mmCIF file of C-alpha atoms in Angstrom:
data_model
loop_
_atom_site.group_PDB
_atom_site.id
_atom_site.type_symbol
_atom_site.label_atom_id
_atom_site.label_comp_id
_atom_site.label_asym_id
_atom_site.label_seq_id
_atom_site.Cartn_x
_atom_site.Cartn_y
_atom_site.Cartn_z
ATOM 1 C CA MET A 1 -64.036 95.177 119.354
ATOM 2 C CA SER A 2 -62.586 91.826 121.089
ATOM 3 C CA PHE A 3 -59.264 93.232 120.117
ATOM 4 C CA LEU A 4 -59.406 96.504 120.520
ATOM 5 C CA SER A 5 -60.946 95.786 123.804
ATOM 6 C CA LEU A 6 -58.431 93.441 124.786
ATOM 7 C CA LEU A 7 -55.597 96.000 123.707
ATOM 8 C CA LEU A 8 -56.804 98.654 125.388
ATOM 9 C CA ALA A 9 -57.139 97.472 128.790
ATOM 10 C CA LEU A 10 -53.816 95.094 128.462
ATOM 11 C CA LEU A 11 -52.633 99.028 128.067
ATOM 12 C CA ILE A 12 -54.161 100.849 130.509
ATOM 13 C CA GLU A 13 -53.520 97.824 132.871
ATOM 14 C CA GLN A 14 -50.179 98.759 132.254
ATOM 15 C CA ALA A 15 -50.210 102.565 132.316
ATOM 16 C CA ARG A 16 -52.503 102.651 135.662
ATOM 17 C CA PRO A 17 -52.902 99.333 137.438
ATOM 18 C CA LEU A 18 -56.071 98.612 139.607
ATOM 19 C CA VAL A 19 -54.749 98.833 143.083
ATOM 20 C CA ARG A 20 -55.056 96.371 145.953
ATOM 21 C CA GLY A 21 -58.323 95.918 147.644
ATOM 22 C CA ASN A 22 -60.076 98.480 145.232
ATOM 23 C CA TRP A 23 -64.096 98.271 145.751
ATOM 24 C CA VAL A 24 -65.005 95.985 142.706
ATOM 25 C CA HIS A 25 -62.996 93.112 144.259
ATOM 26 C CA GLY A 26 -64.056 94.145 147.715
ATOM 27 C CA THR A 27 -67.873 93.789 146.344
ATOM 28 C CA VAL A 28 -67.312 90.737 144.779
ATOM 29 C CA ARG A 29 -66.266 89.340 147.635
ATOM 30 C CA VAL A 30 -69.142 90.725 149.972
ATOM 31 C CA TRP A 31 -71.416 89.116 147.464
ATOM 32 C CA VAL A 32 -69.671 85.704 147.728
ATOM 33 C CA ASN A 33 -69.664 85.834 151.317
ATOM 34 C CA TRP A 34 -73.208 87.080 151.625
ATOM 35 C CA ILE A 35 -74.304 84.033 148.735
ATOM 36 C CA SER A 36 -72.952 81.148 150.955
ATOM 37 C CA GLN A 37 -73.662 82.128 154.077
ATOM 38 C CA THR A 38 -77.251 82.657 153.166
ATOM 39 C CA LEU A 39 -77.714 79.310 150.739
ATOM 40 C CA ASP A 40 -75.293 76.989 151.178
ATOM 41 C CA ALA A 41 -77.570 74.147 153.405
ATOM 42 C CA GLY A 42 -74.866 71.494 152.656
ATOM 43 C CA HIS A 43 -77.087 69.670 149.799
ATOM 44 C CA PRO A 44 -75.807 69.061 146.506
ATOM 45 C CA ARG A 45 -78.717 70.503 144.031
ATOM 46 C CA LEU A 46 -78.282 73.768 146.221
ATOM 47 C CA ALA A 47 -74.787 73.851 146.001
ATOM 48 C CA TRP A 48 -75.086 74.495 142.747
ATOM 49 C CA THR A 49 -77.864 76.246 142.645
ATOM 50 C CA THR A 50 -75.779 78.677 144.998
ATOM 51 C CA TRP A 51 -72.311 78.362 142.830
ATOM 52 C CA MET A 52 -74.120 79.708 139.062
ATOM 53 C CA LEU A 53 -75.942 82.545 141.377
ATOM 54 C CA ALA A 54 -72.454 83.516 142.561
ATOM 55 C CA VAL A 55 -70.819 83.221 139.155
ATOM 56 C CA GLY A 56 -73.930 83.669 136.810
ATOM 57 C CA LEU A 57 -75.150 86.793 137.994
ATOM 58 C CA PRO A 58 -72.358 89.395 137.969
ATOM 59 C CA ALA A 59 -71.946 87.481 134.165
ATOM 60 C CA VAL A 60 -75.924 88.037 133.218
ATOM 61 C CA ILE A 61 -75.455 91.750 134.436
ATOM 62 C CA ALA A 62 -72.359 92.608 132.233
ATOM 63 C CA THR A 63 -74.004 90.937 129.241
ATOM 64 C CA VAL A 64 -77.583 92.981 129.932
ATOM 65 C CA VAL A 65 -75.380 96.271 130.054
ATOM 66 C CA HIS A 66 -73.197 95.006 127.394
ATOM 67 C CA TRP A 67 -76.601 94.474 124.541
ATOM 68 C CA PHE A 68 -78.137 97.610 126.233
ATOM 69 C CA LEU A 69 -75.344 100.102 125.195
ATOM 70 C CA ILE A 70 -74.637 98.270 121.857
ATOM 71 C CA GLY A 71 -78.618 98.428 121.341
ATOM 72 C CA VAL A 72 -78.735 102.198 122.509
ATOM 73 C CA PHE A 73 -75.609 103.738 122.084
ATOM 74 C CA GLY A 74 -73.649 101.257 119.631
ATOM 75 C CA TRP A 75 -70.390 99.623 119.369
ATOM 76 C CA PRO A 76 -68.078 102.420 120.549
ATOM 77 C CA VAL A 77 -69.890 102.946 123.804
ATOM 78 C CA ALA A 78 -70.299 98.618 124.196
ATOM 79 C CA MET A 79 -66.560 98.318 123.842
ATOM 80 C CA ILE A 80 -65.862 101.095 126.861
ATOM 81 C CA TRP A 81 -67.893 98.704 129.141
ATOM 82 C CA SER A 82 -65.915 95.551 128.151
ATOM 83 C CA VAL A 83 -62.504 97.604 128.587
ATOM 84 C CA ALA A 84 -63.553 98.460 132.117
ATOM 85 C CA VAL A 85 -64.934 94.609 132.797
ATOM 86 C CA LEU A 86 -61.642 93.869 131.432
ATOM 87 C CA TYR A 87 -59.724 95.925 133.584
ATOM 88 C CA VAL A 88 -60.785 94.393 136.836
ATOM 89 C CA THR A 89 -60.458 91.040 135.552
ATOM 90 C CA LEU A 90 -57.270 90.778 133.518
ATOM 91 C CA GLY A 91 -53.664 91.690 134.034
ATOM 92 C CA PHE A 92 -50.280 91.627 135.230
ATOM 93 C CA ARG A 93 -49.911 93.990 137.403
ATOM 94 C CA GLN A 94 -52.831 92.638 139.851
ATOM 95 C CA PHE A 95 -49.963 90.120 140.837
ATOM 96 C CA SER A 96 -46.722 91.320 139.199
ATOM 97 C CA HIS A 97 -44.857 93.359 141.734
ATOM 98 C CA HIS A 98 -44.816 90.391 144.311
ATOM 99 C CA PHE A 99 -42.859 88.898 141.608
ATOM 100 C CA THR A 100 -40.352 91.714 140.710
ATOM 101 C CA ASP A 101 -39.523 92.304 144.893
ATOM 102 C CA ILE A 102 -38.750 88.538 145.524
ATOM 103 C CA ARG A 103 -36.481 88.984 142.204
ATOM 104 C CA ASP A 104 -34.859 92.304 143.336
ATOM 105 C CA ALA A 105 -34.335 90.616 146.882
ATOM 106 C CA LEU A 106 -32.732 87.727 145.354
ATOM 107 C CA ASP A 107 -30.506 89.675 142.810
ATOM 108 C CA VAL A 108 -28.855 91.461 145.765
ATOM 109 C CA GLY A 109 -28.556 88.396 147.581
ATOM 110 C CA ASP A 110 -31.728 88.778 150.322
ATOM 111 C CA GLU A 111 -32.911 85.360 150.558
ATOM 112 C CA ARG A 112 -34.515 86.165 154.385
ATOM 113 C CA LEU A 113 -36.310 88.893 152.320
ATOM 114 C CA ALA A 114 -37.863 86.648 149.597
ATOM 115 C CA ARG A 115 -38.686 83.993 151.495
ATOM 116 C CA GLU A 116 -40.844 86.335 153.591
ATOM 117 C CA LEU A 117 -42.517 88.340 150.109
ATOM 118 C CA LEU A 118 -43.432 84.260 149.236
ATOM 119 C CA ALA A 119 -45.127 83.625 152.425
ATOM 120 C CA GLU A 120 -46.705 87.240 152.159
ATOM 121 C CA TRP A 121 -47.878 86.607 148.578
ATOM 122 C CA GLN A 122 -49.011 83.138 149.076
ATOM 123 C CA HIS A 123 -49.771 82.801 152.285
ATOM 124 C CA VAL A 124 -47.481 79.876 153.364
ATOM 125 C CA GLU A 125 -45.008 78.779 155.746
ATOM 126 C CA VAL A 126 -41.814 79.397 153.752
ATOM 127 C CA GLY A 127 -39.271 78.001 156.740
ATOM 128 C CA SER A 128 -35.885 77.773 155.431
ATOM 129 C CA LEU A 129 -36.529 77.220 152.032
ATOM 130 C CA PRO A 130 -33.057 76.521 149.307
ATOM 131 C CA ARG A 131 -32.592 79.114 147.038
ATOM 132 C CA SER A 132 -33.095 76.532 144.500
ATOM 133 C CA GLU A 133 -36.424 75.159 145.823
ATOM 134 C CA LEU A 134 -37.431 79.252 146.540
ATOM 135 C CA LEU A 135 -36.596 79.829 142.773
ATOM 136 C CA ARG A 136 -38.631 76.966 141.886
ATOM 137 C CA HIS A 137 -41.687 77.791 144.047
ATOM 138 C CA VAL A 138 -41.573 81.992 143.087
ATOM 139 C CA ILE A 139 -41.402 80.332 139.162
ATOM 140 C CA GLU A 140 -44.151 77.742 138.984
ATOM 141 C CA HIS A 141 -46.639 80.424 141.483
ATOM 142 C CA SER A 142 -46.303 83.385 139.139
ATOM 143 C CA VAL A 143 -46.338 81.094 135.854
ATOM 144 C CA LEU A 144 -49.707 80.372 136.955
ATOM 145 C CA SER A 145 -50.746 83.672 138.331
ATOM 146 C CA ALA A 146 -50.001 84.851 135.251
ATOM 147 C CA HIS A 147 -52.145 81.929 133.532
ATOM 148 C CA HIS A 148 -55.370 82.615 135.368
ATOM 149 C CA HIS A 149 -54.928 86.669 135.374
ATOM 150 C CA VAL A 150 -54.154 87.149 131.582
ATOM 151 C CA PHE A 151 -54.613 83.954 129.488
ATOM 152 C CA GLY A 152 -57.572 82.121 131.447
ATOM 153 C CA VAL A 153 -59.821 85.327 130.968
ATOM 154 C CA LEU A 154 -58.508 86.279 127.553
ATOM 155 C CA THR A 155 -59.636 82.722 126.442
ATOM 156 C CA TRP A 156 -63.346 82.966 127.773
ATOM 157 C CA PHE A 157 -63.564 86.859 127.056
ATOM 158 C CA SER A 158 -62.378 85.330 123.164
ATOM 159 C CA VAL A 159 -64.834 82.846 122.594
ATOM 160 C CA LEU A 160 -68.094 83.824 124.399
ATOM 161 C CA ALA A 161 -67.679 87.460 122.844
ATOM 162 C CA ALA A 162 -67.829 85.636 119.523
ATOM 163 C CA LEU A 163 -70.434 84.524 120.012
ATOM 164 C CA GLY A 164 -72.387 87.804 121.334
ATOM 165 C CA PHE A 165 -72.171 87.485 125.411
ATOM 166 C CA GLY A 166 -69.415 90.470 125.332
ATOM 167 C CA PRO A 167 -67.673 90.109 128.452
ATOM 168 C CA ALA A 168 -68.949 87.576 130.380
ATOM 169 C CA GLY A 169 -66.617 85.028 129.694
ATOM 170 C CA ALA A 170 -64.193 87.109 131.889
ATOM 171 C CA VAL A 171 -66.368 87.499 134.089
ATOM 172 C CA ILE A 172 -67.190 83.991 134.592
ATOM 173 C CA TYR A 173 -63.657 82.733 134.393
ATOM 174 C CA ARG A 174 -62.422 85.156 137.190
ATOM 175 C CA MET A 175 -65.704 84.835 139.442
ATOM 176 C CA SER A 176 -64.753 81.442 139.017
ATOM 177 C CA GLN A 177 -61.788 81.468 140.327
ATOM 178 C CA MET A 178 -62.098 83.384 143.306
ATOM 179 C CA VAL A 179 -65.532 81.873 144.169
ATOM 180 C CA SER A 180 -63.307 78.825 144.752
ATOM 181 C CA HIS A 181 -60.044 80.464 146.411
ATOM 182 C CA ALA A 182 -62.772 81.885 148.932
ATOM 183 C CA TRP A 183 -65.311 78.855 149.764
ATOM 184 C CA GLN A 184 -62.017 76.936 150.468
ATOM 185 C CA ALA A 185 -61.730 74.959 153.607
ATOM 186 C CA SER A 186 -61.938 77.156 156.912
ATOM 187 C CA PRO A 187 -62.756 76.546 160.757
ATOM 188 C CA LYS A 188 -66.619 76.046 161.798
ATOM 189 C CA ALA A 189 -66.417 78.422 164.450
ATOM 190 C CA THR A 190 -65.864 81.504 161.916
ATOM 191 C CA LYS A 191 -68.127 83.115 160.285
ATOM 192 C CA GLY A 192 -67.213 82.177 156.761
ATOM 193 C CA TRP A 193 -67.300 78.537 157.426
ATOM 194 C CA VAL A 194 -68.556 76.721 153.700
ATOM 195 C CA SER A 195 -69.535 73.626 153.582
ATOM 196 C CA ASP A 196 -67.783 70.551 152.220
ATOM 197 C CA THR A 197 -70.350 69.656 149.630
ATOM 198 C CA LEU A 198 -70.010 73.594 148.601
ATOM 199 C CA GLN A 199 -66.465 73.584 148.291
ATOM 200 C CA ASN A 200 -66.943 70.803 146.840
ATOM 201 C CA ALA A 201 -69.108 71.693 143.549
ATOM 202 C CA ALA A 202 -66.691 75.318 143.502
ATOM 203 C CA ARG A 203 -63.742 72.870 143.168
ATOM 204 C CA GLU A 204 -65.648 71.287 140.489
ATOM 205 C CA ALA A 205 -66.779 73.647 138.414
ATOM 206 C CA TRP A 206 -63.202 75.571 138.549
ATOM 207 C CA ARG A 207 -61.732 72.647 137.034
ATOM 208 C CA ARG A 208 -64.152 72.655 134.528
ATOM 209 C CA VAL A 209 -63.947 76.374 133.441
ATOM 210 C CA ASP A 210 -60.517 76.224 133.714
ATOM 211 C CA TRP A 211 -60.172 73.467 131.098
ATOM 212 C CA LEU A 212 -59.932 74.681 127.983
ATOM 213 C CA PRO A 213 -57.484 77.814 129.185
ATOM 214 C CA ALA A 214 -55.268 75.756 130.733
ATOM 215 C CA ARG A 215 -54.214 73.502 127.476
ATOM 216 C CA LEU A 216 -54.725 76.780 125.231
ATOM 217 C CA THR A 217 -52.264 78.138 127.796
ATOM 218 C CA ALA A 218 -49.785 75.162 127.437
ATOM 219 C CA VAL A 219 -49.962 75.487 123.834
ATOM 220 C CA ALA A 220 -49.146 79.008 123.727
ATOM 221 C CA PHE A 221 -45.799 78.297 125.941
ATOM 222 C CA ALA A 222 -45.063 75.477 123.817
ATOM 223 C CA VAL A 223 -45.485 77.230 120.496
ATOM 224 C CA MET A 224 -42.766 80.444 122.182
ATOM 225 C CA GLY A 225 -40.591 77.977 124.254
ATOM 226 C CA ASN A 226 -39.317 74.788 123.175
ATOM 227 C CA PHE A 227 -41.929 73.230 121.470
ATOM 228 C CA GLU A 228 -40.591 69.285 121.239
ATOM 229 C CA GLU A 229 -39.823 69.491 125.386
ATOM 230 C CA ALA A 230 -43.158 71.020 126.624
ATOM 231 C CA ILE A 231 -45.069 68.587 124.734
ATOM 232 C CA ASP A 232 -43.537 65.665 125.813
ATOM 233 C CA CYS A 233 -43.149 66.640 129.359
ATOM 234 C CA TRP A 234 -47.371 67.906 128.777
ATOM 235 C CA ARG A 235 -47.762 64.443 128.054
ATOM 236 C CA ASN A 236 -45.870 62.553 130.620
ATOM 237 C CA HIS A 237 -45.639 64.340 133.399
ATOM 238 C CA ALA A 238 -48.276 66.623 133.783
ATOM 239 C CA GLN A 239 -50.148 64.072 135.885
ATOM 240 C CA ARG A 240 -47.738 64.401 138.586
ATOM 241 C CA PHE A 241 -49.019 67.693 139.957
ATOM 242 C CA PRO A 242 -52.062 67.543 142.150
ATOM 243 C CA ASP A 243 -54.199 69.551 140.136
ATOM 244 C CA ASP A 244 -54.777 68.558 136.346
ATOM 245 C CA ASN A 245 -54.763 72.165 134.916
ATOM 246 C CA ASP A 246 -52.359 73.148 137.048
ATOM 247 C CA GLY A 247 -50.101 69.951 135.463
ATOM 248 C CA VAL A 248 -50.579 70.503 132.047
ATOM 249 C CA VAL A 249 -49.015 74.416 132.581
ATOM 250 C CA LEU A 250 -46.804 73.505 134.776
ATOM 251 C CA ALA A 251 -45.448 70.629 132.719
ATOM 252 C CA ALA A 252 -45.456 72.630 129.720
ATOM 253 C CA THR A 253 -43.419 75.312 131.179
ATOM 254 C CA ALA A 254 -40.716 72.994 133.034
ATOM 255 C CA GLY A 255 -40.677 71.590 129.262
ATOM 256 C CA ALA A 256 -40.544 74.954 127.342
ATOM 257 C CA LEU A 257 -38.022 76.786 129.929
ATOM 258 C CA ASN A 258 -35.712 73.092 130.465
ATOM 259 C CA VAL A 259 -36.672 73.823 134.575
ATOM 260 C CA ARG A 260 -37.685 71.423 137.109
ATOM 261 C CA LEU A 261 -40.563 71.906 138.780
ATOM 262 C CA GLY A 262 -43.052 70.222 140.912
ATOM 263 C CA GLY A 263 -41.603 68.837 144.374
ATOM 264 C CA GLU A 264 -42.121 69.894 148.075
ATOM 265 C CA ALA A 265 -45.206 71.983 148.428
ATOM 266 C CA LEU A 266 -45.892 74.994 150.506
ATOM 267 C CA ARG A 267 -48.138 74.792 153.205
ATOM 268 C CA ALA A 268 -50.544 76.793 154.234
ATOM 269 C CA GLU A 269 -51.074 78.960 157.453
ATOM 270 C CA ASP A 270 -54.295 77.693 157.248
ATOM 271 C CA ALA A 271 -54.608 74.618 159.370
ATOM 272 C CA HIS A 272 -56.751 73.145 156.890
ATOM 273 C CA ASP A 273 -54.646 73.414 153.904
ATOM 274 C CA GLU A 274 -54.427 70.375 151.813
ATOM 275 C CA SER A 275 -51.324 71.033 149.452
ATOM 276 C CA GLN A 276 -49.954 68.005 148.071
ATOM 277 C CA ASP A 277 -46.530 67.353 147.159
ATOM 278 C CA SER A 278 -45.592 66.233 143.551
ATOM 279 C CA GLU A 279 -43.211 64.732 141.988
ATOM 280 C CA SER A 280 -40.290 67.143 140.231
ATOM 281 C CA THR A 281 -40.447 67.120 136.164
ATOM 282 C CA PRO A 282 -36.925 66.732 133.939
ATOM 283 C CA GLY A 283 -35.067 69.736 133.814
ATOM 284 C CA ARG A 284 -32.194 71.960 134.820
ATOM 285 C CA THR A 285 -32.411 73.012 138.418
ATOM 286 C CA PRO A 286 -34.181 76.258 138.861
ATOM 287 C CA GLU A 287 -31.667 79.649 138.688
ATOM 288 C CA MET A 288 -31.467 83.075 138.771
ATOM 289 C CA ALA A 289 -31.858 83.310 134.817
ATOM 290 C CA HIS A 290 -35.366 81.277 134.687
ATOM 291 C CA LEU A 291 -36.860 84.390 136.020
ATOM 292 C CA PRO A 292 -36.741 86.954 132.865
ATOM 293 C CA SER A 293 -36.816 83.299 130.471
ATOM 294 C CA VAL A 294 -40.320 82.934 132.213
ATOM 295 C CA VAL A 295 -41.129 86.569 132.065
ATOM 296 C CA GLY A 296 -40.253 86.299 127.891
ATOM 297 C CA LEU A 297 -41.740 83.521 127.782
ATOM 298 C CA VAL A 298 -45.138 84.868 128.859
ATOM 299 C CA TRP A 299 -45.031 88.152 127.129
ATOM 300 C CA ARG A 300 -44.391 85.758 123.756
ATOM 301 C CA SER A 301 -47.019 84.009 124.447
ATOM 302 C CA VAL A 302 -49.320 87.179 125.151
ATOM 303 C CA VAL A 303 -47.870 88.377 121.676
ATOM 304 C CA LEU A 304 -49.108 85.144 120.073
ATOM 305 C CA TRP A 305 -52.671 85.496 121.395
ATOM 306 C CA MET A 306 -52.948 88.843 120.193
ATOM 307 C CA VAL A 307 -51.645 88.360 116.593
ATOM 308 C CA LEU A 308 -54.112 85.367 116.155
ATOM 309 C CA LEU A 309 -56.817 87.754 117.580
ATOM 310 C CA ALA A 310 -55.633 90.417 115.262
ATOM 311 C CA LEU A 311 -55.546 88.226 112.291
ATOM 312 C CA LEU A 312 -59.098 86.594 112.984
ATOM 313 C CA THR A 313 -60.434 90.153 113.191
ATOM 314 C CA LEU A 314 -59.397 91.175 109.968
ATOM 315 C CA ALA A 315 -60.621 88.118 108.152
ATOM 316 C CA ARG A 316 -63.773 88.347 109.528
ATOM 317 C CA LEU A 317 -63.973 92.180 108.584
ATOM 318 C CA LEU A 318 -62.779 91.172 105.088
ATOM 319 C CA GLY A 319 -64.973 88.588 105.060
#
């Protein structure tokens, strides 16, 4: 059932992507903001309670509905519920239009438009980035988006579904990522201010939740790319990036594609941004030819995941 749910969700998302500003994501943002404003008191224990409620309650609801549907209607109806949950938590089309628009602008030589599109996508100050740096940031953000929107969700959905918790894994991963992003530093004068304690708890929880998916994504990229270089870059250069999990994914990507990643970070429009520069990995200077290579690497990794899930499903049925 897990394999079929993932396959159907990916196919539906490619044919009819979830529109931006949809009511599901809007409702989640309202929930996340409400619970932080209601419970955030700057106390460490209460911060973890707030995080567990923000992330855990939607996961519990997804699990209870899953079990109810199995018990009352059987697995075909429960699978429809899993597909629906995956549809709103997993998918390329939630970010790929940014990559496509920037690539098309660079194809026609309109670097000014490409910079504007990157700034709009990441809410950053781009300035007058040279072409190679622009390409580097596009590659980095695209790879991380693919990891967060596809491979991370796929990992935890597969793990918890195998344990009988249905789509709870997809909800936990997506909610953890959204909560960590939503509770980043903001001015105290604004209504959405979140205490440092709650921000730290959300960041630490996200680091733990993303630990396993980041390494599985890196392994998939290594298998589907230049394996030896990807593993070597992962082992020796992942620590050059400010975020441990993102560093593993980006270092493996750099080795798999022989492209230089890392360097000066883009600064967010928010004055409270804490972006940090990183050291560059070995590899070729980013070029336009690397963009289709990134797309190919990601899709081959998705196929690898689906083949492995299909084999595991077949083995389970035959066993």
